[in-house]
Coordinates of N, CA and C in Angstrom, one line a residue:
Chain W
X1 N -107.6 112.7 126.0 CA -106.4 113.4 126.5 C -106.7 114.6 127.4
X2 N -106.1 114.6 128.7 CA -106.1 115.8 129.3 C -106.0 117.1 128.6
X3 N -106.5 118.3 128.7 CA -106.4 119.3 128.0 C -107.2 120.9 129.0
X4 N -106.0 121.9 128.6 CA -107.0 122.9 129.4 C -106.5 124.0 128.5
X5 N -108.0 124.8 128.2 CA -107.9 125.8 127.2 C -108.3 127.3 127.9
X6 N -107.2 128.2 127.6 CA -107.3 129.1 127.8 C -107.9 130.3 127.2
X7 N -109.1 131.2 127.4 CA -109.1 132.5 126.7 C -109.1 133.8 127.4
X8 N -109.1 134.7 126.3 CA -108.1 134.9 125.5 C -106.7 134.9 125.4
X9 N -106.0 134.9 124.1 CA -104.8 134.5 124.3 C -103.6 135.6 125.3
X10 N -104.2 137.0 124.5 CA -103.7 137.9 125.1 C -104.8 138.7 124.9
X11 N -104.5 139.8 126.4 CA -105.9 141.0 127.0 C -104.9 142.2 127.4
X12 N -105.4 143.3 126.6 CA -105.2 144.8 126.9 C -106.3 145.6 127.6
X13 N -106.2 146.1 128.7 CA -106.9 147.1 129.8 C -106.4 147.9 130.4
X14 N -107.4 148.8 130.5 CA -106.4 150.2 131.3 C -107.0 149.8 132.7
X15 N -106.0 151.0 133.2 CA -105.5 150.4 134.8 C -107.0 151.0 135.2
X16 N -107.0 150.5 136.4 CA -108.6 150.7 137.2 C -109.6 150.2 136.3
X17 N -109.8 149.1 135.2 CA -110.7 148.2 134.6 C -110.8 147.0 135.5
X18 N -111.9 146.6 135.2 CA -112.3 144.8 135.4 C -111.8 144.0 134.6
X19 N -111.5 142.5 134.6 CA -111.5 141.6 133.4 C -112.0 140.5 133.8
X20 N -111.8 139.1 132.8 CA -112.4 138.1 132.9 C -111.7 137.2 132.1
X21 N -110.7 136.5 132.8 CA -109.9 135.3 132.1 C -110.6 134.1 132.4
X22 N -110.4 133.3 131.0 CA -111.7 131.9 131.1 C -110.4 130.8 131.1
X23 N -111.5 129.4 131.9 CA -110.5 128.5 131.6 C -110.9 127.5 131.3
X24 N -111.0 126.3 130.5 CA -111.8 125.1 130.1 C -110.9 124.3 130.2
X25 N -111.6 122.6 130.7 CA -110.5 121.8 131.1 C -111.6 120.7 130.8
X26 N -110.3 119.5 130.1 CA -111.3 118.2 130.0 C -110.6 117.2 130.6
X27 N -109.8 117.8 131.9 CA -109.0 116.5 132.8 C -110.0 115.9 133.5
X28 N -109.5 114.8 133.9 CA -110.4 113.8 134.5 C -109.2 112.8 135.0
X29 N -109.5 111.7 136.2 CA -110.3 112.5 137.3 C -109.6 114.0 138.4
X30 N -111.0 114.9 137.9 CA -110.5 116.2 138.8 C -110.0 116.4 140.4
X31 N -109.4 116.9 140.4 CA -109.3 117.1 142.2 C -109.1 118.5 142.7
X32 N -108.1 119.1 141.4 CA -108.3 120.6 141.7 C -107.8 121.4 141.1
X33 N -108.2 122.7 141.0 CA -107.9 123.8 140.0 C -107.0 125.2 140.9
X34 N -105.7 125.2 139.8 CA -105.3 126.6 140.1 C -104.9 127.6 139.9
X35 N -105.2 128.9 139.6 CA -104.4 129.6 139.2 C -103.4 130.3 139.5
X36 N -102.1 130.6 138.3 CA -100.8 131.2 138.9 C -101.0 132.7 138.3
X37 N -100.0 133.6 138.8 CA -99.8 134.7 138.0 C -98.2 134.5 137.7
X38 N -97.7 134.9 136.8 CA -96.2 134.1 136.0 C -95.6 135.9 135.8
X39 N -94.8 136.9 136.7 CA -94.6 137.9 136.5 C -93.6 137.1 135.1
X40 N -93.4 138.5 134.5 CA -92.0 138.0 133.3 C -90.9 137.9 133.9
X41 N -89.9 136.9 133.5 CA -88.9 136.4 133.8 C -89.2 136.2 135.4
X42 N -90.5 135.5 136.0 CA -90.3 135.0 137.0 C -90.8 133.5 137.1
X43 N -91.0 132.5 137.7 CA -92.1 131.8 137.8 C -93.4 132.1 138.7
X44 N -93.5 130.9 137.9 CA -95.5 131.1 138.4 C -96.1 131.0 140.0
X45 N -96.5 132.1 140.5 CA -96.7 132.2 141.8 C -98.5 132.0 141.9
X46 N -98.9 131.0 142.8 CA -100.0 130.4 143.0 C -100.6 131.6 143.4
X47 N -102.6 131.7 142.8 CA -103.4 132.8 143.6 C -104.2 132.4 144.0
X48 N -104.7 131.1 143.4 CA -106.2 130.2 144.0 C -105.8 128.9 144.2
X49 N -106.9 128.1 144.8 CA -106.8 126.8 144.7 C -108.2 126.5 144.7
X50 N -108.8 125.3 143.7 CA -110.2 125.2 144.0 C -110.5 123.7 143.8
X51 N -111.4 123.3 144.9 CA -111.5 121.7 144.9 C -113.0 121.9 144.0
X52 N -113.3 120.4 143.8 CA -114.5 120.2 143.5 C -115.9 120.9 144.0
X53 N -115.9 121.5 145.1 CA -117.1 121.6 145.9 C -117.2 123.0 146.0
X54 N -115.6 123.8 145.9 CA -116.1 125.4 145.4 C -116.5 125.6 144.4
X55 N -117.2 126.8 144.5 CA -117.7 127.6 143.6 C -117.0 129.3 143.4
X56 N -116.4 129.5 143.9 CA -116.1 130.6 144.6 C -114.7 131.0 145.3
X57 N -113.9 131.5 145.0 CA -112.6 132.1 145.8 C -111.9 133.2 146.2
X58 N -111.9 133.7 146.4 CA -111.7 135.4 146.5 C -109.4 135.2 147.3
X59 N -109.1 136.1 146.5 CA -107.7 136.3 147.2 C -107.5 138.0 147.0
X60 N -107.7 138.8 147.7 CA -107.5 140.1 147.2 C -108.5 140.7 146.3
X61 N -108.0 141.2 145.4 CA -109.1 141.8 144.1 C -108.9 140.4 142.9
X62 N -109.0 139.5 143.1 CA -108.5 138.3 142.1 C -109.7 137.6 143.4
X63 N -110.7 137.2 142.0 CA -112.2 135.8 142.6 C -111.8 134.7 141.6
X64 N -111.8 134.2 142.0 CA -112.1 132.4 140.4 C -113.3 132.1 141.1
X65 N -114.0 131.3 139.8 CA -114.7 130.4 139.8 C -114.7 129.6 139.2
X66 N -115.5 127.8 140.0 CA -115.1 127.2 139.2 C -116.6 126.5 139.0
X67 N -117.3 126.0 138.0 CA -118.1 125.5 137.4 C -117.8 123.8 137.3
X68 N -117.6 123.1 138.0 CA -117.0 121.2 137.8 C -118.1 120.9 136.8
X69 N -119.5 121.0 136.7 CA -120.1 120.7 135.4 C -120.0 120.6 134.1
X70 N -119.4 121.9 134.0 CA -119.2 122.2 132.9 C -117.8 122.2 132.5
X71 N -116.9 122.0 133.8 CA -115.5 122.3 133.7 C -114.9 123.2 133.1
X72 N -115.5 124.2 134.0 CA -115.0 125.5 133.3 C -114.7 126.2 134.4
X73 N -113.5 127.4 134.1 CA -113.0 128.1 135.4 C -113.0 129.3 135.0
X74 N -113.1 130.7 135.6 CA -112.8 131.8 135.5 C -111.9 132.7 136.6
X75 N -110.9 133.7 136.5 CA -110.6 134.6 136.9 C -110.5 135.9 137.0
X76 N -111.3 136.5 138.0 CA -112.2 137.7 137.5 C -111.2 138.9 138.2
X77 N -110.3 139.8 137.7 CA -109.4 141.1 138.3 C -110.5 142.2 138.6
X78 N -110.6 142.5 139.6 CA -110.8 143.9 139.9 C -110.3 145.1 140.2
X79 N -110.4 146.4 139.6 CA -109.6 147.5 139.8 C -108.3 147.1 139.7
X80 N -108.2 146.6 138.2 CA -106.5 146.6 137.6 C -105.4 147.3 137.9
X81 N -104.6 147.1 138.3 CA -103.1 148.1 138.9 C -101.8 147.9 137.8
X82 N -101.3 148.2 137.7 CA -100.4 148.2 136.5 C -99.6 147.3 136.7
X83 N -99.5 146.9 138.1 CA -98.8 145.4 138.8 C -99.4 143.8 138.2
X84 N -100.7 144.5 137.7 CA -101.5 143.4 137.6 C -100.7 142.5 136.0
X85 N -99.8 143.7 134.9 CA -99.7 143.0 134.3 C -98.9 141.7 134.0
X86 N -99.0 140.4 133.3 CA -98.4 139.2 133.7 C -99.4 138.5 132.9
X87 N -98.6 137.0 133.3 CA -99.5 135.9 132.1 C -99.6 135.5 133.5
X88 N -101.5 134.5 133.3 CA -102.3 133.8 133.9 C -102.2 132.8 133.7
X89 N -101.9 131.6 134.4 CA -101.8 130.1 133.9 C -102.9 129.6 134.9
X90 N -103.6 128.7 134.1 CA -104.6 127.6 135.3 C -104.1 126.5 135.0
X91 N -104.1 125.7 136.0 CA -103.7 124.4 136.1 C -104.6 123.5 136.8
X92 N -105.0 122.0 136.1 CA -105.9 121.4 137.0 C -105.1 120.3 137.5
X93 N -105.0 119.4 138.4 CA -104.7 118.4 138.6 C -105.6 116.9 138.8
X94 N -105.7 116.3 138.6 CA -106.0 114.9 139.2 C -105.9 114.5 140.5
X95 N -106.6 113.1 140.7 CA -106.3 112.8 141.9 C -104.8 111.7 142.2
X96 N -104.9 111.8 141.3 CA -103.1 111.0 140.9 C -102.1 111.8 141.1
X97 N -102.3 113.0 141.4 CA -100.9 113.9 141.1 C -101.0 114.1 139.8
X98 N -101.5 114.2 138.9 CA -101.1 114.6 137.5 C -101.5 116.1 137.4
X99 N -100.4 117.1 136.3 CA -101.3 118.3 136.2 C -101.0 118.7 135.2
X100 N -102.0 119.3 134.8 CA -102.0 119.7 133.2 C -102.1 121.2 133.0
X101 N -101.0 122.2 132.8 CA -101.2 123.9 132.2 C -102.1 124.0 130.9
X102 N -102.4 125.6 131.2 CA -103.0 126.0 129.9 C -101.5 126.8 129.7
X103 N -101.9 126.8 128.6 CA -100.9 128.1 127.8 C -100.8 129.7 128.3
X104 N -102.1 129.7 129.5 CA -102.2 131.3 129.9 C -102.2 132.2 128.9
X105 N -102.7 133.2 130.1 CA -103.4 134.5 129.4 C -102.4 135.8 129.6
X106 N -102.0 136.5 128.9 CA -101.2 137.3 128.6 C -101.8 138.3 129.1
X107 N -101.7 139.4 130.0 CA -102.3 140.5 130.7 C -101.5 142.1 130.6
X108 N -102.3 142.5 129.8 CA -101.2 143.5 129.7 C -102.4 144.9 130.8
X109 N -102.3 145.7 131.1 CA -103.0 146.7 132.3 C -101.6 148.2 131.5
X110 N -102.3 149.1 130.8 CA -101.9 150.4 130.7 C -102.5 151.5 131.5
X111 N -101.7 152.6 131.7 CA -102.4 153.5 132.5 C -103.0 154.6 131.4
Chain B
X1 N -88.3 132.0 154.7 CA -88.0 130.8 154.1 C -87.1 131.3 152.3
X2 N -86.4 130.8 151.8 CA -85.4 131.5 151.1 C -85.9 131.1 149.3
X3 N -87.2 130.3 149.6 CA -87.6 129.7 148.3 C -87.2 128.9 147.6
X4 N -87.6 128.1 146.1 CA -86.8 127.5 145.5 C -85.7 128.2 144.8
X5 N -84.8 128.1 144.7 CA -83.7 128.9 144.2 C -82.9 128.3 142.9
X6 N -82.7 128.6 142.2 CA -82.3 128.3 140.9 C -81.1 128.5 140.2
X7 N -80.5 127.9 139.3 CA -78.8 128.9 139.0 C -78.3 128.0 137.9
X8 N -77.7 128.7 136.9 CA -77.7 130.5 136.5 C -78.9 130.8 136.2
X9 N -79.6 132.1 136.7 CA -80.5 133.0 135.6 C -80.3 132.6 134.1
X10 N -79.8 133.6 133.8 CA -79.0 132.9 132.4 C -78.1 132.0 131.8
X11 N -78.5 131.3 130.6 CA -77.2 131.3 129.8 C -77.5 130.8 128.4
X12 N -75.9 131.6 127.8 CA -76.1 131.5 126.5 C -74.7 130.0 126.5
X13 N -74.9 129.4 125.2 CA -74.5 128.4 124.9 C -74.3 127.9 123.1
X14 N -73.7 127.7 122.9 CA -73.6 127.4 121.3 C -73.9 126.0 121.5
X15 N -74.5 125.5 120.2 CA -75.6 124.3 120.4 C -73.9 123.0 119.9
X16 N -74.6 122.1 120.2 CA -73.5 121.1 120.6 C -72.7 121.2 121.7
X17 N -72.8 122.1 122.6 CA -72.1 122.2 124.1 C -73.0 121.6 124.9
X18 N -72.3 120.9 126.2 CA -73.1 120.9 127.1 C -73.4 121.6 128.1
X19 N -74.8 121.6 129.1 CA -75.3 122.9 130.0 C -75.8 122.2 130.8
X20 N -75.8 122.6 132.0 CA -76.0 122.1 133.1 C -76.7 123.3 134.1
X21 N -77.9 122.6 135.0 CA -78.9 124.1 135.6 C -79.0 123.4 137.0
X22 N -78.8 124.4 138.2 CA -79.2 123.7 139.8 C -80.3 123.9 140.2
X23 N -81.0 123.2 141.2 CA -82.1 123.6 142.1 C -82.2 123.1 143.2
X24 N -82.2 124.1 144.3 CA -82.5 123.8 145.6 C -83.6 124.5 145.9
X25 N -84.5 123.3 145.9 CA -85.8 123.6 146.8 C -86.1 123.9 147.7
X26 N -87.2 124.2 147.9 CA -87.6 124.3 149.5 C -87.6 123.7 150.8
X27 N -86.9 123.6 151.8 CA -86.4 123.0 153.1 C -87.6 122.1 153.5
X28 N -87.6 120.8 153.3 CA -88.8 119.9 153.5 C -89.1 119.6 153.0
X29 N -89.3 120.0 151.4 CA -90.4 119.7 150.1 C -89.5 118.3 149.3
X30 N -90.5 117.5 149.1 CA -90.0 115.8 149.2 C -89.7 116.1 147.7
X31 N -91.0 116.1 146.7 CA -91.2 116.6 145.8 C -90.8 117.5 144.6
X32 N -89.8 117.1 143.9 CA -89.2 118.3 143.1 C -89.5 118.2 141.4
X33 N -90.2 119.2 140.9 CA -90.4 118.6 139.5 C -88.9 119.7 138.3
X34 N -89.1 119.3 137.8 CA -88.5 120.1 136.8 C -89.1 120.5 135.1
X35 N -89.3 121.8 134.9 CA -90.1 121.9 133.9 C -90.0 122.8 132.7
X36 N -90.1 122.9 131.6 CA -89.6 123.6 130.4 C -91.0 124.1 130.0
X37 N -90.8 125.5 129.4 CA -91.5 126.7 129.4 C -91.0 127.1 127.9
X38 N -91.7 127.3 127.0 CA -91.7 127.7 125.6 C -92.3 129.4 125.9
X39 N -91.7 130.0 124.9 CA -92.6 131.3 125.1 C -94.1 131.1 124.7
X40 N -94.8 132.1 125.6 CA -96.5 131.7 125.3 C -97.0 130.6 125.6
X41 N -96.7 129.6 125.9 CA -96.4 128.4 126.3 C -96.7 128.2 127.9
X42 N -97.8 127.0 128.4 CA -97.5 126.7 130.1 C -96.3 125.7 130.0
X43 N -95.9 125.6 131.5 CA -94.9 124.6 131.4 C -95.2 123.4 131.2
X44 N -93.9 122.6 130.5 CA -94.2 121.2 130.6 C -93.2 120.4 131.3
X45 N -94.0 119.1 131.9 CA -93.5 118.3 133.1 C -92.0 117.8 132.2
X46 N -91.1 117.8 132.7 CA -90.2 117.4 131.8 C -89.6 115.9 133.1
X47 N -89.4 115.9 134.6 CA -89.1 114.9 135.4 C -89.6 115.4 136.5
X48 N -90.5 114.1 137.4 CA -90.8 114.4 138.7 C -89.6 113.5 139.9
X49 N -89.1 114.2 140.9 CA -88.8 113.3 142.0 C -89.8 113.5 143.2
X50 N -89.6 112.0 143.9 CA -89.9 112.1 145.3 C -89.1 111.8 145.9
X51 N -88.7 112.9 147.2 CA -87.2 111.9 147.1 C -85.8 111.9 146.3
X52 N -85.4 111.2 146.7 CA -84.4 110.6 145.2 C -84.9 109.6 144.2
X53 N -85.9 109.8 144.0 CA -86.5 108.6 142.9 C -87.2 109.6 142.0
X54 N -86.8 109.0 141.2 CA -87.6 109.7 139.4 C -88.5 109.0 139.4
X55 N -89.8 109.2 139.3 CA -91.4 108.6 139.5 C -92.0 108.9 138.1
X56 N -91.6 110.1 137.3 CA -92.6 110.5 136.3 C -90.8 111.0 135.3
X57 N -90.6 110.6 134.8 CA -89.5 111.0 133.4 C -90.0 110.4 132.4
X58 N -91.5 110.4 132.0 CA -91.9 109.5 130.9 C -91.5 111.0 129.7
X59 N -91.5 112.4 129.4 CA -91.5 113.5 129.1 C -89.8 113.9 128.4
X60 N -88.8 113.5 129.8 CA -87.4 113.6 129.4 C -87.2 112.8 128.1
X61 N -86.5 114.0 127.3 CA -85.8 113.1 126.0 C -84.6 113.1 126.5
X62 N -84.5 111.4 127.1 CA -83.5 110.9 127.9 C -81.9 110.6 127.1
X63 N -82.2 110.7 125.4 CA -81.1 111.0 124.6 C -79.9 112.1 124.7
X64 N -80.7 112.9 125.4 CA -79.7 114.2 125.6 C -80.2 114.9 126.7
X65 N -81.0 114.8 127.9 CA -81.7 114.9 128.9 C -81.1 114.0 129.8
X66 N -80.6 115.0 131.0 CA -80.8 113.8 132.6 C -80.3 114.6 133.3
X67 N -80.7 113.5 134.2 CA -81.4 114.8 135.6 C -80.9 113.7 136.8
X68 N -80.9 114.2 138.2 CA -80.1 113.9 139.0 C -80.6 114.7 140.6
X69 N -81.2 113.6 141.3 CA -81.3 114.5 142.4 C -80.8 113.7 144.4
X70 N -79.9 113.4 143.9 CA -78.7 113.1 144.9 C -79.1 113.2 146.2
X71 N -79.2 112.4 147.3 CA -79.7 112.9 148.6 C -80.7 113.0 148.8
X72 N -82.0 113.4 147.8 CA -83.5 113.9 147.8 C -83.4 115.2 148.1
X73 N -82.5 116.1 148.2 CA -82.7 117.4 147.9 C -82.3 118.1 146.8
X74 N -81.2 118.8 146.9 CA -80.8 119.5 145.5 C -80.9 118.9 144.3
X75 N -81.4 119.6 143.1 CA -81.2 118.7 141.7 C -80.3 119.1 140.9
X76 N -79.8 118.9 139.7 CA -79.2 119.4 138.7 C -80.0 118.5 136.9
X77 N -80.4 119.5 136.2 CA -80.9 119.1 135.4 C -79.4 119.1 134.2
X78 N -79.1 118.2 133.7 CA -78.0 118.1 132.3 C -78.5 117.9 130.6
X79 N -77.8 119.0 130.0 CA -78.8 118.7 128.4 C -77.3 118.7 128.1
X80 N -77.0 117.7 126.7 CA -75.8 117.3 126.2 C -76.0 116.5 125.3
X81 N -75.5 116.9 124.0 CA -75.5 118.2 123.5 C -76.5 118.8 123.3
X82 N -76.5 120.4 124.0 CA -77.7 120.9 123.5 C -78.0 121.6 121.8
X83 N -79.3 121.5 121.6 CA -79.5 122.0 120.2 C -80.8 123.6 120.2
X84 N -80.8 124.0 119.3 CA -80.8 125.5 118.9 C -82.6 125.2 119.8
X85 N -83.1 123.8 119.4 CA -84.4 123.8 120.1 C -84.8 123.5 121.2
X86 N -83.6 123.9 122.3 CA -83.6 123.4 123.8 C -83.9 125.2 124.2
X87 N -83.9 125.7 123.5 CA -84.0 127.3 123.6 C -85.2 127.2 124.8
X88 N -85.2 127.6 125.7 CA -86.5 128.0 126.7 C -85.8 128.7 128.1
X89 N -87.4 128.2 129.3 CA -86.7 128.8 130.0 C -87.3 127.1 131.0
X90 N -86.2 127.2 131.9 CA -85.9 125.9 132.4 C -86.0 126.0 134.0
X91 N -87.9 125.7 134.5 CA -88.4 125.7 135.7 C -88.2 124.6 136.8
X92 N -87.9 124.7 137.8 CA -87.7 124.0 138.7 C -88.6 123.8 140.1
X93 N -89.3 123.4 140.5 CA -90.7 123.3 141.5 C -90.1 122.7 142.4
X94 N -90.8 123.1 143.7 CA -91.1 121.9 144.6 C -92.3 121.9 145.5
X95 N -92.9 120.2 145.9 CA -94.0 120.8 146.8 C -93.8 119.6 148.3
X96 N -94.3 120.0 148.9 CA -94.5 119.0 149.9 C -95.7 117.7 150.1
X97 N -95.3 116.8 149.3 CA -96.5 115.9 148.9 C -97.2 115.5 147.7
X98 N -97.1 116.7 146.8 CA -97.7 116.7 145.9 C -98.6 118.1 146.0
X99 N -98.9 118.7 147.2 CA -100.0 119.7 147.2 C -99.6 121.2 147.2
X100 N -99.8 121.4 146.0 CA -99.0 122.8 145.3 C -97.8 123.0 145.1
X101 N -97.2 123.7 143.9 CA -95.9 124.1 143.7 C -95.7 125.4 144.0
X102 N -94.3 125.4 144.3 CA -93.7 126.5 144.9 C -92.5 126.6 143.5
X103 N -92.7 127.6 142.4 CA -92.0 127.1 141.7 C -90.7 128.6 141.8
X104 N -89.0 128.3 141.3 CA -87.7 128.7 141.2 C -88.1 129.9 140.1
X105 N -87.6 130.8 140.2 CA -87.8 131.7 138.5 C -86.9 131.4 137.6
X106 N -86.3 130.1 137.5 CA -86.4 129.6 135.8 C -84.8 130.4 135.3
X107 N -84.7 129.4 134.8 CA -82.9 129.3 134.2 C -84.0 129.7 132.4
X108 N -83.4 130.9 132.2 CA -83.3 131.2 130.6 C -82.1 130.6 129.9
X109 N -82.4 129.7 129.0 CA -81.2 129.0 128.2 C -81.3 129.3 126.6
X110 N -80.6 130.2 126.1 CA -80.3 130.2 124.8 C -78.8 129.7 124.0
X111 N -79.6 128.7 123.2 CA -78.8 127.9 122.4 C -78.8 128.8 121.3
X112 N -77.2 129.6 120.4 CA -76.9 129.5 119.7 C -75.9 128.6 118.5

């Protein structure tokens, strides 16, 4: 069964910290990885997109990486803004169109 | 470009009534999924169109679920009767092809 696991469930940081949201996924076959940021009461607004062959993504102070080996993905914040708070969702897709969420990461950034 | 657009924001409903949610997608986008959001929760696929064709409603509990997308653009998602565990918030996407969603900010539905 498709599956993509997110940690931690929920993350507290103060504003101007680093973090590191992980993502593990046992879809198959892969084609690509992405992450959203989901403000509350909004939907989920795309930040990456990563095929097979990256390693690497940069959009602003938000990098993912993706590991296809291991099928593992990360989202790394830099210098947290209070904006930054929100749930993280990654999603992978297939080459079928199919896509499978995680349950996302709950981000909370205090000043 | 004016996004996917969604309606109502809210609503409240006493369970056994029926409820009915719109979406007009984005100008082009063939593609429209519609999707239910639990708190804490990612979404889940609940019916894909392309088009006017439902391709993926394996998800819709088609007992009290249906959905409707007329023309191949606007949709309207229908729950009838709803119950106290239709409680969520009720996402509506679209992409051009299949390649990324552009997703609506979600009809909150509370069934009392």
């Amino acid at each position: 069964k498709n599956q993509v696991e997110q940690s931690p469930q929920s993350l507290i940081i103060l504003e101007g910290k680093n973090c590191t949201l992980q993502c593990n996924y046992t879809v198959s076959p892969f084609s690509n990885l992405r992450w959203y940021k989901q403000d509350t009461g909004r939907g989920p607004v795309s930040l990456t997109i990563m095929t097979f062959s990256e390693n690497t993504k940069s959009n602003g102070r938000y990098t993912a990486t993706l590991d296809a080996d291991t099928k593992q993905s990360s989202l790394h914040i830099t210098a947290s803004q209070l904006s930054d708070s929100a749930s993280y969702i990654c999603v992978v897709n297939t080459n079928a169109g199919k896509s499978t969420f995680g349950d996302g990461t709950t981000l909370t950034v205090k000043p | 470009e004016a996004g996917v657009v969604q309606s109502p924001r809210y609503k409240i409903i006493e369970k056994k009534q029926p409820v009915a949610f719109w979406c007009n997608p984005i100008s082009g986008h063939n593609t429209l999924y519609w999707y239910l959001q639990n708190l804490g929760q990612g979404p889940e696929l609940l019916i894909r169109y392309e088009n006017e064709e439902a391709v993926d409603d394996s998800q819709l509990p088609k007992d009290r679920f249906s959905a409707e997308r007329l023309k191949g653009v606007d949709s309207t998602l229908k729950i009838q009767p709803a119950e106290l565990g239709d409680s969520a918030v009720y996402l509506c996407a679209s992409s051009l092809s299949g390649d990324g969603y552009t997703f609506g900010s979600g009809t909150r539905l509370t069934v009392v």
